[in-house]
Amino acid sequence: MSKQASKTRKWVLTGMTLSLLVPTLAACNSGGSANDPDNRRTLRIGTMHGSKSDESWFRQQFTDMFEFTHPNIDIEVVPAIDYTEMQFEDYSKQREPVDQMAKLKEIMTGSNPIDVMIISDMSLLGQMVSENLLKQLDPMIKEDKIDLNEFVPTVIDGIKEQGDGFLYALAPTFQSSALYYNKKLFTSAGVEFPQDNMSWDDVFNLAKRMKSGEGKDSVFGFTFNQWGSGDNFWDFQSFAAPLQLRMFDEKGETMTVNTPQWLNLWETVSQMKKDRVTPSQEDMNFDQPTGEEYRYNPFQGQLFLNGKAAMTIGDYGMINQIQQMNDNSDKLKMEKLDWDVVTMPYHVGKEGFGGNIYVNQLAGINVNAANSEDAWEFIKFMNGKEWAKLKSRSTYELSSRKEFVKVRDGMSYNIEAFTKMKPAPSQGYSLKDQELYREKPNLNLITEMGSMLFSQMMQGNRSAKEALELWQEKGNDLLQKIKNNPTGSIDDPFGGINADNGGGISMEKRRIMEAAGEAVIIN
């Protein structure tokens, strides 16, 4: 085909597309004629964080297509916390952490309130509901005959749990994790494949049967993340999240970690490493070829992808890496991975709940909205089939509509494993806890102390019992210091506990994160 013919064909197709689109645009416009200048209005959309410099990205992700199909509506983006206000702050000076809820209320209850709030975290939704900041969406959903059965249950149920059984927001996408397993390793070992709806005990028992070899020939039964080692406190927190364990009481005055439940979990993960069922940080070291033998391998050191771990926890985006590795296995001189996934394991007593499931970018209507009708049109659009079809192309998140949750072309795996479990309840993000941390930001030191002791236990320097008893004792001492000095510098906060290789967040990094309004709570 000549260049001219190709160009002509493109213009013809474009004209046909526009001719089909024009009626749709007119139908989508909820306020009369699309060209009626007297019907123009503004929809104010709030975000937790943002700035003019990154507004274009936000608009591409959320509003450009809505404005295109609703030409009489102008979008104004209003961040509760503007990054540019803190861009040139002197972080060497001690300053009060940003009160995120106070900032949020400013844009929702002020003289010119926003209409829609984009909520980046499920736990924030629960706080906003308890503060009566959002409109209940159920009546509008019923009036417009929106079938909630078309949505992934884990998304709808998760949102309802933050609203006492009602919907105060909707989300077009979500992120999820699952248990990946190496089919070839299981077949070679004569061990049955993992199944959906397994408990953590079931997974750990399978993992013990799958460990084999020594040294460089070791094959581990399980890893808590796709990168391998589970020595860090973050992996433990994710593993324990559905149990909602507390570090201290609701007043922030007494430690609550020296309990049988805490001990059982710490001993479990520690013993798995001692038995070589899970790898250590040392096992992550690998020999990198040099000279003419050197070949860049982005997957080097990832035990699961290299056939050195039978099972691992990975997010939906891990499929990208598997696909890339298998497609380039000849170039990388790696064996293709024969794999599948099952649901995240559950803790006994918390059946149906799995960690690492995140419902992000929820949209709710401000109770004080001046333009609530357009706000609802925007939320319907964000969660409609047309938008879901576009969003389903993402390789890192899943559509909230069941119709568009599909196995990728040319692949075969248990896609439902990513949709069956409910999000684990967020611990440490209740309204009371948030207020407590705002009043006493030094409470983050308790997490740092726990991270240090956990790392020392995993390195074999302390037993689980000793580590938890010390955390309880030294933590109580620290809580008293925090009570007397909730915000300032505290001398020797860890009571002489060796901080080397503790895995905690440094004081300087903590202050910077707090100043930027980022949550440092891992409770």
Short mmCIF file of N, CA and C in Angstrom, two decimals, residues 26-194:
data_model
loop_
_atom_site.label_atom_id
_atom_site.label_comp_id
_atom_site.label_asym_id
_atom_site.label_seq_id
_atom_site.Cartn_x
_atom_site.Cartn_y
_atom_site.Cartn_z
N ALA A 26 -23.21 13.26 22.63
CA ALA A 26 -24.44 13.98 22.94
C ALA A 26 -25.23 13.25 24.01
N ALA A 27 -25.26 11.92 23.90
CA ALA A 27 -26.01 11.13 24.88
C ALA A 27 -25.38 11.19 26.25
N CYS A 28 -24.02 11.23 26.27
CA CYS A 28 -23.31 11.24 27.55
C CYS A 28 -23.48 12.55 28.28
N ASN A 29 -23.73 13.64 27.52
CA ASN A 29 -23.83 14.94 28.17
C ASN A 29 -25.12 15.00 28.96
N SER A 30 -25.02 15.12 30.29
CA SER A 30 -26.19 15.01 31.15
C SER A 30 -26.94 16.32 31.29
N GLY A 31 -26.45 17.41 30.70
CA GLY A 31 -27.10 18.70 30.97
C GLY A 31 -27.58 19.42 29.73
N GLY A 32 -28.14 18.73 28.77
CA GLY A 32 -28.66 19.38 27.58
C GLY A 32 -27.66 19.40 26.46
N SER A 33 -27.82 20.40 25.57
CA SER A 33 -26.99 20.48 24.38
C SER A 33 -25.52 20.64 24.73
N ALA A 34 -24.68 19.88 24.01
CA ALA A 34 -23.25 19.92 24.28
C ALA A 34 -22.66 21.28 23.94
N ASN A 35 -23.33 22.05 23.06
CA ASN A 35 -22.80 23.34 22.64
C ASN A 35 -23.53 24.52 23.28
N ASP A 36 -24.34 24.26 24.27
CA ASP A 36 -25.09 25.33 24.93
C ASP A 36 -24.18 26.06 25.91
N PRO A 37 -23.76 27.29 25.61
CA PRO A 37 -22.82 28.00 26.48
C PRO A 37 -23.41 28.33 27.83
N ASP A 38 -24.73 28.38 27.92
CA ASP A 38 -25.36 28.72 29.20
C ASP A 38 -25.40 27.54 30.16
N ASN A 39 -25.01 26.36 29.66
CA ASN A 39 -25.09 25.16 30.50
C ASN A 39 -23.71 24.70 30.96
N ARG A 40 -22.72 25.57 30.85
CA ARG A 40 -21.35 25.20 31.24
C ARG A 40 -21.22 25.21 32.75
N ARG A 41 -20.45 24.24 33.30
CA ARG A 41 -20.28 24.16 34.75
C ARG A 41 -18.93 23.52 35.07
N THR A 42 -18.54 23.64 36.32
CA THR A 42 -17.25 23.14 36.78
C THR A 42 -17.45 22.03 37.80
N LEU A 43 -16.66 20.97 37.65
CA LEU A 43 -16.66 19.87 38.61
C LEU A 43 -15.32 19.89 39.33
N ARG A 44 -15.36 20.09 40.65
CA ARG A 44 -14.13 20.18 41.44
C ARG A 44 -13.81 18.80 42.03
N ILE A 45 -12.64 18.28 41.69
CA ILE A 45 -12.24 16.94 42.12
C ILE A 45 -11.04 17.04 43.06
N GLY A 46 -11.19 16.49 44.25
CA GLY A 46 -10.14 16.56 45.25
C GLY A 46 -9.26 15.33 45.26
N THR A 47 -7.99 15.53 45.60
CA THR A 47 -7.04 14.45 45.79
C THR A 47 -6.34 14.67 47.12
N MET A 48 -5.77 13.61 47.68
CA MET A 48 -5.07 13.76 48.95
C MET A 48 -3.77 14.52 48.77
N HIS A 49 -3.01 14.17 47.75
CA HIS A 49 -1.74 14.83 47.45
C HIS A 49 -1.71 15.22 45.98
N GLY A 50 -0.94 16.22 45.65
CA GLY A 50 -0.80 16.60 44.25
C GLY A 50 -0.15 17.95 44.10
N SER A 51 -0.01 18.38 42.87
CA SER A 51 0.53 19.70 42.55
C SER A 51 0.26 19.96 41.08
N LYS A 52 0.44 21.21 40.69
CA LYS A 52 0.22 21.57 39.29
C LYS A 52 1.18 20.84 38.36
N SER A 53 2.39 20.52 38.89
CA SER A 53 3.40 19.87 38.05
C SER A 53 3.02 18.45 37.65
N ASP A 54 2.23 17.75 38.49
CA ASP A 54 1.85 16.39 38.12
C ASP A 54 0.36 16.27 37.83
N GLU A 55 -0.31 17.41 37.65
CA GLU A 55 -1.74 17.40 37.38
C GLU A 55 -2.06 16.75 36.04
N SER A 56 -1.14 16.92 35.07
CA SER A 56 -1.39 16.35 33.74
C SER A 56 -1.49 14.84 33.81
N TRP A 57 -0.65 14.22 34.66
CA TRP A 57 -0.74 12.76 34.82
C TRP A 57 -2.08 12.37 35.41
N PHE A 58 -2.51 13.09 36.43
CA PHE A 58 -3.80 12.78 37.06
C PHE A 58 -4.93 12.91 36.04
N ARG A 59 -4.89 13.97 35.26
CA ARG A 59 -5.95 14.18 34.28
C ARG A 59 -5.96 13.06 33.23
N GLN A 60 -4.80 12.62 32.80
CA GLN A 60 -4.73 11.52 31.84
C GLN A 60 -5.35 10.26 32.41
N GLN A 61 -5.09 10.02 33.69
CA GLN A 61 -5.57 8.80 34.33
C GLN A 61 -7.06 8.83 34.64
N PHE A 62 -7.60 10.02 34.97
CA PHE A 62 -8.95 10.05 35.52
C PHE A 62 -9.96 10.95 34.80
N THR A 63 -9.53 12.08 34.25
CA THR A 63 -10.52 13.07 33.83
C THR A 63 -10.55 13.41 32.35
N ASP A 64 -9.49 13.20 31.61
CA ASP A 64 -9.46 13.65 30.21
C ASP A 64 -10.60 13.04 29.39
N MET A 65 -10.80 11.75 29.52
CA MET A 65 -11.84 11.10 28.73
C MET A 65 -13.23 11.57 29.15
N PHE A 66 -13.40 11.83 30.45
CA PHE A 66 -14.70 12.33 30.93
C PHE A 66 -14.97 13.72 30.34
N GLU A 67 -13.96 14.60 30.34
CA GLU A 67 -14.14 15.93 29.78
C GLU A 67 -14.42 15.85 28.27
N PHE A 68 -13.78 14.91 27.61
CA PHE A 68 -13.97 14.75 26.17
C PHE A 68 -15.41 14.35 25.86
N THR A 69 -15.99 13.51 26.68
CA THR A 69 -17.36 13.04 26.45
C THR A 69 -18.40 13.91 27.13
N HIS A 70 -17.96 14.87 27.94
CA HIS A 70 -18.86 15.80 28.61
C HIS A 70 -18.32 17.22 28.38
N PRO A 71 -18.45 17.75 27.16
CA PRO A 71 -17.78 19.01 26.78
C PRO A 71 -18.26 20.23 27.55
N ASN A 72 -19.37 20.15 28.25
CA ASN A 72 -19.85 21.31 29.01
C ASN A 72 -19.31 21.33 30.43
N ILE A 73 -18.53 20.34 30.80
CA ILE A 73 -18.02 20.25 32.17
C ILE A 73 -16.52 20.48 32.18
N ASP A 74 -16.10 21.45 32.97
CA ASP A 74 -14.67 21.72 33.17
C ASP A 74 -14.23 21.09 34.49
N ILE A 75 -13.07 20.44 34.46
CA ILE A 75 -12.54 19.78 35.65
C ILE A 75 -11.51 20.67 36.33
N GLU A 76 -11.68 20.84 37.63
CA GLU A 76 -10.68 21.53 38.45
C GLU A 76 -10.15 20.54 39.48
N VAL A 77 -8.83 20.34 39.49
CA VAL A 77 -8.20 19.40 40.42
C VAL A 77 -7.72 20.17 41.66
N VAL A 78 -8.13 19.68 42.84
CA VAL A 78 -7.81 20.39 44.09
C VAL A 78 -7.12 19.42 45.06
N PRO A 79 -5.81 19.51 45.23
CA PRO A 79 -5.13 18.64 46.20
C PRO A 79 -5.30 19.15 47.63
N ALA A 80 -5.54 18.23 48.55
CA ALA A 80 -5.61 18.62 49.97
C ALA A 80 -4.23 19.04 50.47
N ILE A 81 -3.20 18.32 50.03
CA ILE A 81 -1.82 18.64 50.40
C ILE A 81 -1.05 18.89 49.11
N ASP A 82 -0.62 20.12 48.92
CA ASP A 82 0.09 20.50 47.70
C ASP A 82 1.59 20.30 47.91
N TYR A 83 2.17 19.43 47.10
CA TYR A 83 3.60 19.15 47.22
C TYR A 83 4.46 20.41 47.10
N THR A 84 4.02 21.34 46.25
CA THR A 84 4.84 22.52 46.00
C THR A 84 4.99 23.38 47.24
N GLU A 85 4.04 23.28 48.17
CA GLU A 85 4.13 24.07 49.40
C GLU A 85 5.28 23.61 50.29
N MET A 86 5.70 22.32 50.11
CA MET A 86 6.76 21.79 50.95
C MET A 86 8.06 21.54 50.18
N GLN A 87 8.07 21.91 48.92
CA GLN A 87 9.21 21.59 48.07
C GLN A 87 10.52 22.19 48.57
N PHE A 88 10.43 23.37 49.15
CA PHE A 88 11.65 24.06 49.57
C PHE A 88 11.76 24.17 51.10
N GLU A 89 11.10 23.25 51.80
CA GLU A 89 11.18 23.22 53.26
C GLU A 89 12.58 22.79 53.71
N ASP A 90 12.98 23.26 54.88
CA ASP A 90 14.25 22.85 55.48
C ASP A 90 13.98 21.65 56.38
N TYR A 91 14.27 20.44 55.85
CA TYR A 91 13.94 19.23 56.59
C TYR A 91 14.92 18.93 57.72
N SER A 92 15.95 19.73 57.84
CA SER A 92 16.87 19.54 58.96
C SER A 92 16.28 20.05 60.26
N LYS A 93 15.19 20.84 60.12
CA LYS A 93 14.54 21.38 61.31
C LYS A 93 13.34 20.52 61.70
N GLN A 94 13.14 20.37 63.00
CA GLN A 94 12.00 19.60 63.50
C GLN A 94 10.71 20.37 63.22
N ARG A 95 9.73 19.71 62.66
CA ARG A 95 8.46 20.37 62.43
C ARG A 95 7.33 19.38 62.65
N GLU A 96 6.17 19.91 62.90
CA GLU A 96 5.02 19.06 63.18
C GLU A 96 4.61 18.31 61.90
N PRO A 97 4.22 17.04 62.03
CA PRO A 97 3.75 16.31 60.85
C PRO A 97 2.44 16.90 60.33
N VAL A 98 2.21 16.73 59.05
CA VAL A 98 1.00 17.26 58.43
C VAL A 98 -0.22 16.48 58.93
N ASP A 99 -1.24 17.19 59.35
CA ASP A 99 -2.50 16.58 59.76
C ASP A 99 -3.32 16.36 58.50
N GLN A 100 -3.28 15.14 57.97
CA GLN A 100 -3.91 14.86 56.69
C GLN A 100 -5.42 15.04 56.75
N MET A 101 -6.06 14.60 57.83
CA MET A 101 -7.50 14.73 57.93
C MET A 101 -7.92 16.20 58.00
N ALA A 102 -7.14 17.00 58.69
CA ALA A 102 -7.46 18.43 58.78
C ALA A 102 -7.37 19.07 57.41
N LYS A 103 -6.33 18.71 56.63
CA LYS A 103 -6.19 19.22 55.28
C LYS A 103 -7.33 18.77 54.39
N LEU A 104 -7.73 17.52 54.57
CA LEU A 104 -8.82 16.97 53.77
C LEU A 104 -10.13 17.70 54.06
N LYS A 105 -10.38 17.97 55.35
CA LYS A 105 -11.62 18.65 55.71
C LYS A 105 -11.66 20.08 55.17
N GLU A 106 -10.49 20.68 55.01
CA GLU A 106 -10.45 22.04 54.49
C GLU A 106 -11.04 22.13 53.09
N ILE A 107 -10.71 21.15 52.25
CA ILE A 107 -11.21 21.20 50.86
C ILE A 107 -12.62 20.61 50.74
N MET A 108 -13.09 19.93 51.79
CA MET A 108 -14.42 19.32 51.72
C MET A 108 -15.48 20.13 52.46
N THR A 109 -15.07 20.95 53.40
CA THR A 109 -16.05 21.69 54.20
C THR A 109 -15.85 23.19 54.15
N GLY A 110 -14.88 23.66 53.35
CA GLY A 110 -14.60 25.09 53.26
C GLY A 110 -15.66 25.85 52.48
N SER A 111 -15.36 27.12 52.18
CA SER A 111 -16.31 27.99 51.49
C SER A 111 -16.56 27.56 50.04
N ASN A 112 -15.60 26.86 49.44
CA ASN A 112 -15.75 26.38 48.06
C ASN A 112 -15.41 24.89 48.03
N PRO A 113 -16.28 24.04 48.55
CA PRO A 113 -15.95 22.62 48.72
C PRO A 113 -15.84 21.87 47.39
N ILE A 114 -15.02 20.85 47.40
CA ILE A 114 -14.91 19.98 46.22
C ILE A 114 -16.19 19.18 46.05
N ASP A 115 -16.38 18.63 44.86
CA ASP A 115 -17.58 17.82 44.58
C ASP A 115 -17.28 16.33 44.71
N VAL A 116 -16.12 15.92 44.18
CA VAL A 116 -15.71 14.51 44.20
C VAL A 116 -14.39 14.40 44.95
N MET A 117 -14.23 13.33 45.72
CA MET A 117 -12.95 13.07 46.36
C MET A 117 -12.40 11.76 45.84
N ILE A 118 -11.17 11.81 45.29
CA ILE A 118 -10.48 10.59 44.90
C ILE A 118 -9.69 10.11 46.11
N ILE A 119 -10.03 8.94 46.59
CA ILE A 119 -9.48 8.41 47.84
C ILE A 119 -8.44 7.35 47.51
N SER A 120 -7.23 7.59 47.92
CA SER A 120 -6.12 6.71 47.51
C SER A 120 -5.93 5.50 48.40
N ASP A 121 -6.63 5.45 49.52
CA ASP A 121 -6.41 4.35 50.46
C ASP A 121 -7.74 3.95 51.08
N MET A 122 -7.98 2.63 51.12
CA MET A 122 -9.25 2.12 51.65
C MET A 122 -9.48 2.56 53.10
N SER A 123 -8.41 2.59 53.91
CA SER A 123 -8.57 2.95 55.31
C SER A 123 -9.02 4.40 55.46
N LEU A 124 -8.59 5.27 54.53
CA LEU A 124 -9.01 6.66 54.56
C LEU A 124 -10.51 6.77 54.30
N LEU A 125 -11.04 5.86 53.47
CA LEU A 125 -12.47 5.84 53.20
C LEU A 125 -13.25 5.62 54.50
N GLY A 126 -12.81 4.66 55.31
CA GLY A 126 -13.50 4.39 56.57
C GLY A 126 -13.51 5.60 57.49
N GLN A 127 -12.41 6.34 57.54
CA GLN A 127 -12.35 7.54 58.36
C GLN A 127 -13.32 8.60 57.85
N MET A 128 -13.38 8.77 56.53
CA MET A 128 -14.25 9.78 55.95
C MET A 128 -15.72 9.45 56.19
N VAL A 129 -16.06 8.16 56.15
CA VAL A 129 -17.43 7.74 56.44
C VAL A 129 -17.78 8.06 57.88
N SER A 130 -16.87 7.74 58.79
CA SER A 130 -17.13 8.00 60.22
C SER A 130 -17.23 9.49 60.52
N GLU A 131 -16.60 10.31 59.68
CA GLU A 131 -16.65 11.76 59.86
C GLU A 131 -17.83 12.39 59.09
N ASN A 132 -18.66 11.55 58.46
CA ASN A 132 -19.82 12.01 57.70
C ASN A 132 -19.44 13.01 56.60
N LEU A 133 -18.38 12.68 55.87
CA LEU A 133 -17.91 13.55 54.81
C LEU A 133 -18.40 13.13 53.43
N LEU A 134 -18.95 11.93 53.31
CA LEU A 134 -19.32 11.40 52.00
C LEU A 134 -20.80 11.05 51.92
N LYS A 135 -21.35 11.17 50.71
CA LYS A 135 -22.73 10.77 50.46
C LYS A 135 -22.80 9.26 50.25
N GLN A 136 -23.86 8.66 50.73
CA GLN A 136 -24.08 7.24 50.47
C GLN A 136 -24.53 7.08 49.02
N LEU A 137 -23.91 6.14 48.31
CA LEU A 137 -24.18 5.97 46.89
C LEU A 137 -25.29 4.97 46.59
N ASP A 138 -25.66 4.16 47.56
CA ASP A 138 -26.64 3.08 47.32
C ASP A 138 -27.94 3.57 46.68
N PRO A 139 -28.54 4.68 47.15
CA PRO A 139 -29.79 5.13 46.51
C PRO A 139 -29.61 5.47 45.04
N MET A 140 -28.49 6.10 44.68
CA MET A 140 -28.25 6.46 43.28
C MET A 140 -27.97 5.22 42.44
N ILE A 141 -27.26 4.26 43.04
CA ILE A 141 -26.98 3.01 42.34
C ILE A 141 -28.29 2.28 42.02
N LYS A 142 -29.20 2.29 42.99
CA LYS A 142 -30.51 1.64 42.80
C LYS A 142 -31.34 2.38 41.77
N GLU A 143 -31.34 3.71 41.84
CA GLU A 143 -32.15 4.50 40.92
C GLU A 143 -31.68 4.31 39.48
N ASP A 144 -30.39 4.23 39.27
CA ASP A 144 -29.84 4.07 37.92
C ASP A 144 -29.71 2.60 37.52
N LYS A 145 -30.19 1.71 38.37
CA LYS A 145 -30.23 0.28 38.09
C LYS A 145 -28.85 -0.29 37.71
N ILE A 146 -27.85 0.11 38.48
CA ILE A 146 -26.51 -0.42 38.29
C ILE A 146 -26.42 -1.78 38.98
N ASP A 147 -26.06 -2.79 38.24
CA ASP A 147 -26.01 -4.16 38.76
C ASP A 147 -24.65 -4.41 39.43
N LEU A 148 -24.66 -4.45 40.75
CA LEU A 148 -23.41 -4.67 41.49
C LEU A 148 -22.88 -6.08 41.31
N ASN A 149 -23.71 -6.99 40.83
CA ASN A 149 -23.25 -8.36 40.56
C ASN A 149 -22.25 -8.41 39.41
N GLU A 150 -22.16 -7.31 38.64
CA GLU A 150 -21.21 -7.26 37.55
C GLU A 150 -19.80 -6.89 38.02
N PHE A 151 -19.69 -6.56 39.32
CA PHE A 151 -18.40 -6.18 39.88
C PHE A 151 -17.77 -7.33 40.65
N VAL A 152 -16.46 -7.31 40.77
CA VAL A 152 -15.75 -8.33 41.54
C VAL A 152 -16.19 -8.23 43.00
N PRO A 153 -16.69 -9.31 43.59
CA PRO A 153 -17.21 -9.25 44.96
C PRO A 153 -16.21 -8.73 45.98
N THR A 154 -14.93 -9.10 45.83
CA THR A 154 -13.95 -8.67 46.83
C THR A 154 -13.83 -7.15 46.86
N VAL A 155 -14.06 -6.49 45.72
CA VAL A 155 -13.99 -5.02 45.68
C VAL A 155 -15.21 -4.42 46.36
N ILE A 156 -16.39 -4.86 45.97
CA ILE A 156 -17.62 -4.31 46.54
C ILE A 156 -17.69 -4.61 48.04
N ASP A 157 -17.39 -5.84 48.43
CA ASP A 157 -17.45 -6.21 49.85
C ASP A 157 -16.43 -5.43 50.67
N GLY A 158 -15.24 -5.25 50.09
CA GLY A 158 -14.21 -4.50 50.80
C GLY A 158 -14.61 -3.05 51.03
N ILE A 159 -15.25 -2.44 50.03
CA ILE A 159 -15.71 -1.05 50.18
C ILE A 159 -16.84 -0.97 51.18
N LYS A 160 -17.75 -1.94 51.14
CA LYS A 160 -18.87 -1.94 52.08
C LYS A 160 -18.41 -2.07 53.53
N GLU A 161 -17.35 -2.83 53.75
CA GLU A 161 -16.86 -3.01 55.11
C GLU A 161 -16.36 -1.70 55.72
N GLN A 162 -15.95 -0.78 54.85
CA GLN A 162 -15.53 0.53 55.34
C GLN A 162 -16.71 1.48 55.54
N GLY A 163 -17.91 1.06 55.11
CA GLY A 163 -19.09 1.91 55.22
C GLY A 163 -20.23 1.28 55.96
N ASP A 164 -19.90 0.38 56.90
CA ASP A 164 -20.93 -0.29 57.72
C ASP A 164 -21.99 -0.95 56.86
N GLY A 165 -21.56 -1.59 55.77
CA GLY A 165 -22.48 -2.32 54.92
C GLY A 165 -23.03 -1.53 53.75
N PHE A 166 -22.65 -0.26 53.65
CA PHE A 166 -23.14 0.59 52.56
C PHE A 166 -21.97 1.07 51.70
N LEU A 167 -22.31 1.55 50.50
CA LEU A 167 -21.29 2.04 49.58
C LEU A 167 -21.22 3.56 49.61
N TYR A 168 -20.04 4.06 49.92
CA TYR A 168 -19.80 5.50 49.90
C TYR A 168 -18.79 5.88 48.82
N ALA A 169 -18.34 4.91 48.06
CA ALA A 169 -17.39 5.15 46.98
C ALA A 169 -17.40 3.94 46.05
N LEU A 170 -16.85 4.13 44.87
CA LEU A 170 -16.64 3.04 43.93
C LEU A 170 -15.24 3.17 43.35
N ALA A 171 -14.68 2.05 42.92
CA ALA A 171 -13.31 2.06 42.37
C ALA A 171 -13.28 1.24 41.09
N PRO A 172 -12.70 1.78 40.02
CA PRO A 172 -12.69 1.06 38.74
C PRO A 172 -11.66 -0.06 38.67
N THR A 173 -10.63 0.00 39.50
CA THR A 173 -9.57 -1.01 39.44
C THR A 173 -9.13 -1.39 40.85
N PHE A 174 -8.38 -2.47 40.95
CA PHE A 174 -7.79 -2.87 42.22
C PHE A 174 -6.51 -3.64 41.95
N GLN A 175 -5.70 -3.74 42.97
CA GLN A 175 -4.46 -4.50 42.89
C GLN A 175 -4.56 -5.69 43.83
N SER A 176 -3.99 -6.80 43.41
CA SER A 176 -4.14 -8.02 44.19
C SER A 176 -2.88 -8.87 44.09
N SER A 177 -2.73 -9.77 45.03
CA SER A 177 -1.62 -10.72 45.03
C SER A 177 -2.15 -12.13 45.12
N ALA A 178 -1.30 -13.09 44.85
CA ALA A 178 -1.68 -14.49 44.90
C ALA A 178 -0.45 -15.32 45.24
N LEU A 179 -0.66 -16.61 45.44
CA LEU A 179 0.44 -17.54 45.70
C LEU A 179 0.84 -18.18 44.37
N TYR A 180 2.02 -17.83 43.88
CA TYR A 180 2.56 -18.42 42.65
C TYR A 180 3.28 -19.72 43.00
N TYR A 181 3.20 -20.71 42.09
CA TYR A 181 3.94 -21.94 42.33
C TYR A 181 4.53 -22.50 41.03
N ASN A 182 5.65 -23.20 41.19
CA ASN A 182 6.40 -23.78 40.08
C ASN A 182 5.90 -25.20 39.85
N LYS A 183 5.16 -25.42 38.77
CA LYS A 183 4.53 -26.70 38.51
C LYS A 183 5.56 -27.81 38.29
N LYS A 184 6.66 -27.49 37.63
CA LYS A 184 7.68 -28.50 37.35
C LYS A 184 8.31 -29.02 38.64
N LEU A 185 8.61 -28.11 39.57
CA LEU A 185 9.22 -28.53 40.84
C LEU A 185 8.29 -29.46 41.61
N PHE A 186 7.01 -29.14 41.64
CA PHE A 186 6.06 -29.98 42.36
C PHE A 186 5.92 -31.35 41.70
N THR A 187 5.87 -31.36 40.38
CA THR A 187 5.75 -32.63 39.66
C THR A 187 6.98 -33.50 39.90
N SER A 188 8.17 -32.89 39.83
CA SER A 188 9.41 -33.64 40.03
C SER A 188 9.50 -34.21 41.44
N ALA A 189 8.97 -33.47 42.42
CA ALA A 189 9.02 -33.93 43.82
C ALA A 189 7.89 -34.89 44.15
N GLY A 190 6.94 -35.06 43.24
CA GLY A 190 5.81 -35.95 43.51
C GLY A 190 4.87 -35.40 44.56
N VAL A 191 4.82 -34.07 44.67
CA VAL A 191 3.96 -33.41 45.66
C VAL A 191 2.79 -32.76 44.93
N GLU A 192 1.61 -32.87 45.52
CA GLU A 192 0.42 -32.30 44.90
C GLU A 192 0.52 -30.78 44.79
N PHE A 193 -0.09 -30.23 43.75
CA PHE A 193 -0.06 -28.78 43.54
C PHE A 193 -0.83 -28.06 44.66
N PRO A 194 -0.46 -26.83 44.94
CA PRO A 194 -1.27 -26.01 45.85
C PRO A 194 -2.68 -25.82 45.29
#
